Every structure is written in structure tokens, then in C-alpha cells.
Tab-separated table of C-alpha atoms in Angstrom:
chain	number	residue	atom	x	y	z
P	98	MET	CA	-87.642	-49.836	25.474
P	99	ARG	CA	-88.257	-46.412	23.460
P	100	LYS	CA	-85.315	-44.698	21.694
P	101	LYS	CA	-84.787	-40.961	22.460
P	102	HIS	CA	-85.095	-38.944	19.558
P	103	ILE	CA	-82.058	-36.504	19.180
P	104	ASN	CA	-82.325	-33.278	16.803
P	105	LEU	CA	-79.064	-33.042	15.161
P	106	ASN	CA	-79.909	-29.353	14.399
P	107	THR	CA	-80.131	-28.484	17.979
P	108	ALA	CA	-77.546	-30.728	19.392
P	109	PRO	CA	-74.666	-28.782	20.677
P	110	LYS	CA	-71.642	-28.365	18.242
P	111	GLN	CA	-68.322	-30.102	19.263
P	112	THR	CA	-65.186	-27.719	19.144
P	113	ASN	CA	-61.977	-29.352	17.529
P	114	THR	CA	-59.856	-27.923	20.566
P	115	GLY	CA	-56.459	-29.433	19.453
P	116	TYR	CA	-56.839	-27.989	16.081
P	117	CYS	CA	-57.205	-24.479	17.389
P	118	LYS	CA	-54.398	-25.103	20.067
P	119	LYS	CA	-51.983	-25.984	17.309
P	120	ARG	CA	-52.909	-23.086	14.774
P	121	HIS	CA	-52.536	-20.791	17.809
P	122	ILE	CA	-49.101	-21.973	18.541
P	123	LYS	CA	-48.387	-21.583	14.741
P	124	ASN	CA	-49.329	-18.086	14.572
P	125	ARG	CA	-47.065	-17.019	17.585
P	126	ARG	CA	-44.248	-19.019	16.098
P	127	LYS	CA	-44.565	-16.682	12.945
P	128	ILE	CA	-45.027	-13.445	14.906
P	129	PHE	CA	-41.807	-14.537	16.913
P	130	LEU	CA	-39.781	-15.170	13.562
P	131	PHE	CA	-41.129	-12.050	12.277
P	132	LEU	CA	-39.798	-10.098	15.039
P	133	LEU	CA	-36.538	-11.999	15.237
P	134	PHE	CA	-35.643	-11.518	11.829
P	135	SER	CA	-36.636	-7.562	11.981
P	136	CYS	CA	-34.398	-7.151	14.766
P	137	LEU	CA	-31.562	-9.118	12.736
P	138	LEU	CA	-31.776	-7.113	9.620
P	139	PHE	CA	-31.918	-3.876	12.203
P	140	THR	CA	-28.683	-5.160	14.025
P	141	TYR	CA	-27.036	-5.892	10.395
P	142	PHE	CA	-27.663	-2.536	9.262
P	143	ILE	CA	-26.344	-0.755	12.063
P	144	MET	CA	-23.338	-2.664	12.006
P	145	LEU	CA	-22.960	-1.994	8.388
P	146	ALA	CA	-22.988	1.546	8.811
P	147	ARG	CA	-20.469	1.403	11.767
P	148	VAL	CA	-17.987	-0.869	9.517
P	149	GLU	CA	-18.263	1.703	6.879
P	150	ALA	CA	-17.672	4.231	9.048
P	151	TYR	CA	-14.665	2.325	10.888
P	152	ALA	CA	-13.268	1.666	7.546
P	153	GLY	CA	-13.336	5.281	6.266
P	154	TYR	CA	-11.645	6.333	9.400
P	155	ASN	CA	-8.910	3.978	8.769
P	156	LEU	CA	-8.308	4.234	5.016
P	157	PRO	CA	-4.413	4.504	4.255
P	158	ASP	CA	-4.861	8.074	3.037
P	159	ALA	CA	-6.352	9.119	6.414
P	160	LEU	CA	-3.329	7.863	8.089
P	161	ASN	CA	-0.755	9.311	5.527
P	162	PRO	CA	1.360	11.168	7.876
P	163	CYS	CA	2.095	13.913	5.507
P	164	GLU	CA	-1.579	15.045	5.303
P	165	LEU	CA	-1.939	14.262	9.311
P	166	LEU	CA	0.922	16.558	9.802
P	167	ALA	CA	-0.551	19.281	7.162
P	168	ALA	CA	-3.974	18.975	8.905
P	169	THR	CA	-2.418	19.466	12.292
P	170	ILE	CA	-0.172	22.463	11.556
P	171	SER	CA	-3.011	24.123	9.690
P	172	ASN	CA	-5.396	24.025	12.671
P	173	PRO	CA	-3.324	24.470	15.564
P	174	GLU	CA	-6.163	26.304	17.484
P	175	GLU	CA	-8.407	22.670	17.845
P	176	ASN	CA	-5.860	21.679	20.327
P	177	ASN	CA	-5.208	24.651	22.949
P	178	ASP	CA	-3.368	22.135	25.247
P	179	GLY	CA	-0.476	21.786	23.026
P	180	THR	CA	-1.290	18.376	21.420
P	181	ALA	CA	-1.062	19.928	18.192
P	182	ASP	CA	2.290	21.344	18.520
P	183	ASN	CA	3.491	18.093	19.930
P	184	LEU	CA	2.491	16.002	17.272
P	185	ALA	CA	3.847	18.182	14.687
P	186	ASN	CA	7.256	17.827	16.667
P	187	ASP	CA	6.972	14.059	16.668
P	188	PHE	CA	7.181	14.003	12.623
P	189	SER	CA	10.856	14.486	10.890
P	190	ALA	CA	11.237	14.929	7.081
P	191	SER	CA	14.085	12.638	5.440
P	192	ASP	CA	15.843	13.713	2.514
P	193	ASP	CA	13.318	12.077	-0.129
P	194	GLY	CA	10.809	14.644	1.192
P	195	SER	CA	8.785	11.748	3.106
P	196	THR	CA	7.741	12.080	6.789
P	197	SER	CA	8.137	9.472	9.592
P	198	LEU	CA	7.642	9.574	12.901
P	199	TYR	CA	10.725	10.993	15.256
P	200	ASP	CA	12.636	8.550	17.492
P	201	PHE	CA	13.173	10.645	20.626
P	202	SER	CA	15.008	7.736	22.233
P	203	LYS	CA	17.766	8.344	20.257
P	204	PRO	CA	20.398	11.195	19.574
P	205	VAL	CA	19.893	13.774	16.947
P	206	PRO	CA	21.476	12.471	13.744
P	207	VAL	CA	24.013	14.209	11.630
P	208	SER	CA	22.316	16.968	9.565
P	209	ASP	CA	23.533	19.412	7.088
P	210	THR	CA	25.674	22.140	8.675
P	211	VAL	CA	23.862	25.246	9.568
P	212	GLU	CA	25.127	28.846	9.647
P	213	ASP	CA	25.710	30.990	12.673
P	214	THR	CA	22.127	32.789	11.964
P	215	TYR	CA	20.310	29.426	12.831
P	216	PHE	CA	21.144	30.320	16.560
P	217	GLU	CA	19.871	34.143	16.110
P	218	ASP	CA	16.239	32.697	17.768
P	219	ALA	CA	18.092	30.280	20.303
P	220	VAL	CA	18.351	30.754	23.940
P	221	PHE	CA	21.411	28.986	25.765
P	222	ILE	CA	20.678	28.106	29.539
P	223	GLY	CA	23.879	26.488	31.518
P	224	ASP	CA	26.559	26.854	33.766
P	225	SER	CA	30.215	28.080	33.367
P	226	ARG	CA	30.748	25.346	30.713
P	227	THR	CA	28.177	27.330	28.309
P	228	GLU	CA	29.242	30.511	29.477
P	229	GLY	CA	32.871	29.131	27.865
P	230	LEU	CA	31.230	28.401	24.849
P	231	ILE	CA	29.671	31.749	24.358
P	232	LEU	CA	32.928	33.740	25.101
P	233	ASN	CA	35.261	31.311	23.186
P	234	THR	CA	33.376	31.103	19.876
P	235	GLY	CA	32.111	34.495	19.612
P	236	LEU	CA	28.541	33.408	19.288
P	237	SER	CA	27.198	36.629	20.017
P	238	ASN	CA	23.765	36.706	18.023
P	239	THR	CA	22.205	34.299	20.259
P	240	THR	CA	20.837	34.717	23.672
P	241	SER	CA	22.659	33.286	26.634
P	242	TYR	CA	21.540	32.978	30.059
P	243	VAL	CA	24.351	31.362	31.790
P	244	TYR	CA	26.122	31.596	35.148
P	245	LYS	CA	28.815	30.084	36.948
P	246	GLY	CA	27.583	27.382	39.418
P	247	LEU	CA	24.211	27.589	38.004
P	248	MET	CA	21.887	24.214	38.538
P	249	VAL	CA	18.806	22.372	37.612
P	250	ASN	CA	17.251	24.038	40.785
P	251	THR	CA	18.559	27.267	40.942
P	252	VAL	CA	17.549	28.291	37.432
P	253	PHE	CA	14.031	29.055	38.723
P	254	THR	CA	15.403	30.856	41.930
P	255	LYS	CA	18.600	32.467	41.654
P	256	PRO	CA	18.602	35.772	40.345
P	257	VAL	CA	21.554	36.159	37.951
P	258	ILE	CA	20.354	37.726	34.836
P	259	LYS	CA	20.009	41.522	34.543
P	260	LYS	CA	16.726	42.705	32.970
P	261	ASP	CA	15.618	46.519	33.334
P	262	GLY	CA	17.978	47.263	35.984
P	263	GLU	CA	17.139	44.208	37.816
P	264	LYS	CA	18.467	40.534	38.614
P	265	ILE	CA	15.900	37.885	37.988
P	266	SER	CA	16.196	34.280	37.672
P	267	VAL	CA	16.841	32.426	34.227
P	268	MET	CA	13.248	31.236	33.838
P	269	ASP	CA	11.670	34.725	34.758
P	270	ALA	CA	13.850	36.050	32.035
P	271	LEU	CA	12.666	33.384	29.579
P	272	LYS	CA	9.307	34.704	29.831
P	273	THR	CA	10.038	38.061	28.418
P	274	THR	CA	12.422	36.490	25.630
P	275	ASP	CA	11.217	35.784	21.871
P	276	PHE	CA	12.783	32.341	20.963
P	277	SER	CA	12.156	29.356	19.010
P	278	LYS	CA	15.003	27.173	20.101
P	279	VAL	CA	16.546	26.131	23.513
P	280	TYR	CA	19.855	24.392	24.297
P	281	ILE	CA	20.263	23.223	27.839
P	282	MET	CA	23.257	21.767	29.373
P	283	PHE	CA	23.591	21.056	33.085
P	284	GLY	CA	24.793	18.290	35.389
P	285	ILE	CA	28.583	19.008	36.069
P	286	ASN	CA	27.851	20.494	39.181
P	287	GLU	CA	25.006	18.147	40.442
P	288	THR	CA	27.129	15.416	40.109
P	289	GLY	CA	27.847	15.632	43.601
P	290	TRP	CA	24.058	14.889	44.435
P	291	ALA	CA	22.916	11.971	46.404
P	292	TYR	CA	20.061	10.828	44.484
P	293	SER	CA	20.368	10.909	40.523
P	294	ARG	CA	16.585	10.585	39.904
P	295	VAL	CA	16.188	14.070	41.503
P	296	PHE	CA	18.551	15.496	38.824
P	297	GLN	CA	16.556	14.127	36.230
P	298	LYS	CA	13.296	15.233	37.880
P	299	LYS	CA	14.391	18.932	38.169
P	300	TYR	CA	15.733	18.725	34.564
P	301	GLY	CA	12.111	17.930	33.619
P	302	ASP	CA	11.015	20.369	35.465
P	303	ILE	CA	12.832	23.189	33.380
P	304	ILE	CA	11.745	21.517	30.114
P	305	ASP	CA	7.935	21.674	31.369
P	306	ALA	CA	8.312	25.265	32.399
P	307	ILE	CA	9.773	26.272	28.560
P	308	GLN	CA	7.124	24.138	26.992
P	309	ASP	CA	4.512	26.203	29.237
P	310	ILE	CA	6.229	29.349	28.075
P	311	ASN	CA	6.513	28.465	24.179
P	312	PRO	CA	5.232	25.238	23.255
P	313	ARG	CA	6.393	25.322	19.607
P	314	ALA	CA	10.020	25.794	20.684
P	315	LEU	CA	12.337	23.344	19.839
P	316	ILE	CA	14.587	22.069	23.125
P	317	TYR	CA	17.603	20.308	22.417
P	318	ILE	CA	18.809	18.516	25.873
P	319	GLN	CA	22.986	18.365	25.503
P	320	GLY	CA	24.684	15.602	26.882
P	321	ILE	CA	27.232	16.250	29.725
P	322	MET	CA	30.752	16.241	28.348
P	323	PRO	CA	33.295	14.537	30.081
P	324	VAL	CA	36.150	15.598	32.450
P	325	SER	CA	39.481	14.498	32.263
P	326	ASP	CA	40.873	11.401	33.470
P	327	LYS	CA	42.917	13.095	36.188
P	328	VAL	CA	39.924	15.118	37.298
P	329	SER	CA	37.744	11.913	37.354
P	330	SER	CA	40.199	9.763	39.511
P	331	GLU	CA	40.912	12.744	41.940
P	332	HIS	CA	37.773	14.755	42.297
P	333	GLN	CA	35.627	14.295	45.462
P	334	TYR	CA	32.471	13.907	43.401
P	335	ILE	CA	32.935	14.750	39.744
P	336	THR	CA	33.501	11.513	37.780
P	337	ASN	CA	32.957	10.383	34.638
P	338	ALA	CA	31.028	7.271	35.686
P	339	LYS	CA	28.574	9.662	37.048
P	340	ILE	CA	28.447	11.501	34.057
P	341	SER	CA	27.660	8.666	32.086
P	342	GLU	CA	24.913	7.819	34.285
P	343	TYR	CA	23.489	11.323	34.160
P	344	ASN	CA	23.566	11.236	30.422
P	345	ARG	CA	21.615	7.826	30.278
P	346	LEU	CA	18.883	9.840	32.460
P	347	LEU	CA	18.668	12.484	29.862
P	348	GLN	CA	18.310	10.612	27.010
P	349	GLU	CA	15.348	8.632	29.114
P	350	LEU	CA	13.987	12.213	29.900
P	351	ALA	CA	14.388	13.138	26.264
P	352	LYS	CA	12.201	10.314	25.114
P	353	GLU	CA	9.651	11.093	27.847
P	354	LYS	CA	9.156	14.750	27.233
P	355	LYS	CA	9.620	14.501	23.566
P	356	VAL	CA	12.776	16.881	23.030
P	357	TYR	CA	16.033	16.358	21.338
P	358	TYR	CA	18.985	14.880	23.110
P	359	ILE	CA	22.329	15.815	21.378
P	360	ASP	CA	25.162	13.810	22.364
P	361	THR	CA	27.621	16.493	22.699
P	362	GLU	CA	29.844	14.640	24.693
P	363	ASN	CA	30.904	12.716	21.563
P	364	ALA	CA	32.239	16.261	20.102
P	365	VAL	CA	35.135	16.101	22.602
P	366	ILE	CA	35.476	12.623	23.962
P	367	SER	CA	38.794	10.791	23.744
P	368	ALA	CA	39.204	6.908	23.041
P	369	ASP	CA	38.824	5.977	26.546
P	370	GLY	CA	35.834	8.055	27.330
P	371	SER	CA	37.300	10.967	29.238
P	372	LEU	CA	38.009	14.554	28.077
P	373	PRO	CA	41.604	14.801	26.541
P	374	GLU	CA	44.208	16.539	28.631
P	375	ASP	CA	44.561	19.492	26.170
P	376	ALA	CA	40.780	20.148	25.940
P	377	ALA	CA	40.521	22.116	29.238
P	378	TYR	CA	42.939	24.083	31.297
P	379	ASP	CA	41.345	22.746	34.706
P	380	GLY	CA	40.284	19.202	33.003
P	381	ILE	CA	36.739	20.527	33.113
P	382	HIS	CA	36.076	24.125	31.437
P	383	LEU	CA	37.009	23.610	27.586
P	384	VAL	CA	39.332	26.029	25.861
P	385	LYS	CA	38.811	27.962	22.643
P	386	GLU	CA	39.516	25.072	20.117
P	387	TYR	CA	37.550	22.755	22.020
P	388	CYS	CA	34.761	25.139	22.214
P	389	GLU	CA	34.654	25.550	18.350
P	390	LYS	CA	34.639	21.728	18.167
P	391	TRP	CA	31.511	21.785	20.264
P	392	LEU	CA	29.888	24.573	18.448
P	393	ASP	CA	31.036	22.899	15.049
P	394	TYR	CA	29.139	19.754	16.460
P	395	LEU	CA	25.705	21.586	17.162
P	396	LYS	CA	25.847	23.070	13.857
P	397	THR	CA	25.725	19.573	12.475
P	398	HIS	CA	23.182	18.345	14.530
P	399	THR	CA	19.978	20.181	14.190
P	400	VAL	CA	16.114	19.337	13.688
P	401	GLU	CA	13.521	21.278	11.457
């Protein structure tokens, strides 16, 4: 048999496909690892920048209440909705000069006694009880918008304040008045209302209206003083139990609205929780001596 001669120079070349395939997979793996490393590196720098920014924002100095308060007061125009003013009112200074958040859920604590001049830029709003306070203490340097039988709802509608030859409501009169402080006392006439929360809601409307008129004003809610035991047991609707309930609602309201509650009931209350028999000629309206005790209590319970 004749052997077939094979020219090695012209024979087709054999390709190692397995080797090429492995090399191709290896290159793809390198590219994948490079992209993965790049993404991780990019993510690392992004997270690092965010952590640095977060840490810088939360440094203790940034949360120092004194600096935060100073910045708020010096730039009130940054918050046109009154936020800056409310934030400033959340702080109170202690005797050592430090600053802390004010606890609006508690009554105003005892403070240094102020002079009568403290009330020169104040407005007193209330019914006949507050009217008696003004008349019996000679507190003539303040503004009083008071009227017998005035209540938390009629304060907006009843024309009882004389202004420029006509009578207007208390809230309308307040719009034309310069003031920095407001003392409010209502509740004795409203104890006959069927729903206590309605009283709280209407009282809150007064606070909202005052804050709209002057967001910087200090607003004092005065606790309702009790009545005598005789009145509480015999009157058709005025009872000390109802007054205590209303005072709890007023403290809730002070916390909600971030205004100051003064427990003025403690200025005149007796050991059994009622008004002493000699404190009022009718068991409700205070005589001169007890009006002076009331005013002295206000002078020793102020905030700045």
C-alpha cells in the first residue's frame, strides 16, 4: 500500500480552544473584579463624606443650647412662621447662667419678686374676678380687658371694651394694643358647660389668636381659684371638683401650646382645697386682702 505524504507546512493548524476559553473567562473575571472594586471604593468615599457631615452636624458644640438660642434670636427672620420665637421660649436660664429646656407641663416655679413695673407692658384678660384684682390692688399701670360674665367664647364677640368712642370685643382691642405679656383667667363662669373639652378648645383659640397678634408675647394661663365650701356644696354648677378638673385641662393646654401655667389657685387655697370663708364676700369674688395675695403670687412666679 502506498503511503500518503503529508506536508506539515500546509496542514491545517490545530487551535487549543480550551485554553482560549479559559483565558477569556479569566479576563472577564478581572474586569468584573476591577468594576466591583471601583464601585466599592466610590461607595466608601461617599459614605465617608456623609459620616463626616453627620458628625459635624452633631458635634456637642452644635447642640449647645446657649449657642442654639443665640443663633435663633439673632436670626429670627429665618422663620417667618414664628418657629424661632417658639424655640426661644422653650429655653429658660437657671441661676448659674446655664440654659435648659423649659418644662411647660409644670406650673411656673417660684422666682425673684418683680416690681409693679413688670406689668406695664402686660394685658390682663378675664371676667369679674380679674376686674376685682385690678381694682383692689391699684394696678393702674397695666392694661386690663375685663368684664363681668366674660367667657372664653364671648371674648371674641362681645363688645365690652371702649376704643375710640365705640365698643369692641377684647380680641379686637388686643389687635390695637402694644404688649409683651398676657395674663388670662377664665373658667368660673364656664363650669356649667356640659363638655369640659369645649372649654379647653375655646381657651386654646384665645391663645392661638394672641400668638397670631404677637408671637413674641409671654402668655400666662392662670389657674382658676376655688370657691368657698359653702358655694361649692350649694351652687347649681360651680363646684371645686369642676374647678380642679378645669385646672388639669389648663395644664394640658399649657404644655400643648407651650405657654406658662401659673397655679394661682395655691395663692388663696385653704387646707381642704376650698376658698377660705373670709377670702370672698360671696364665696367667689376675692376681697382686697386676698386680691393682694393673688398679685403677690404673680410677682413671685414669672419667667424671662
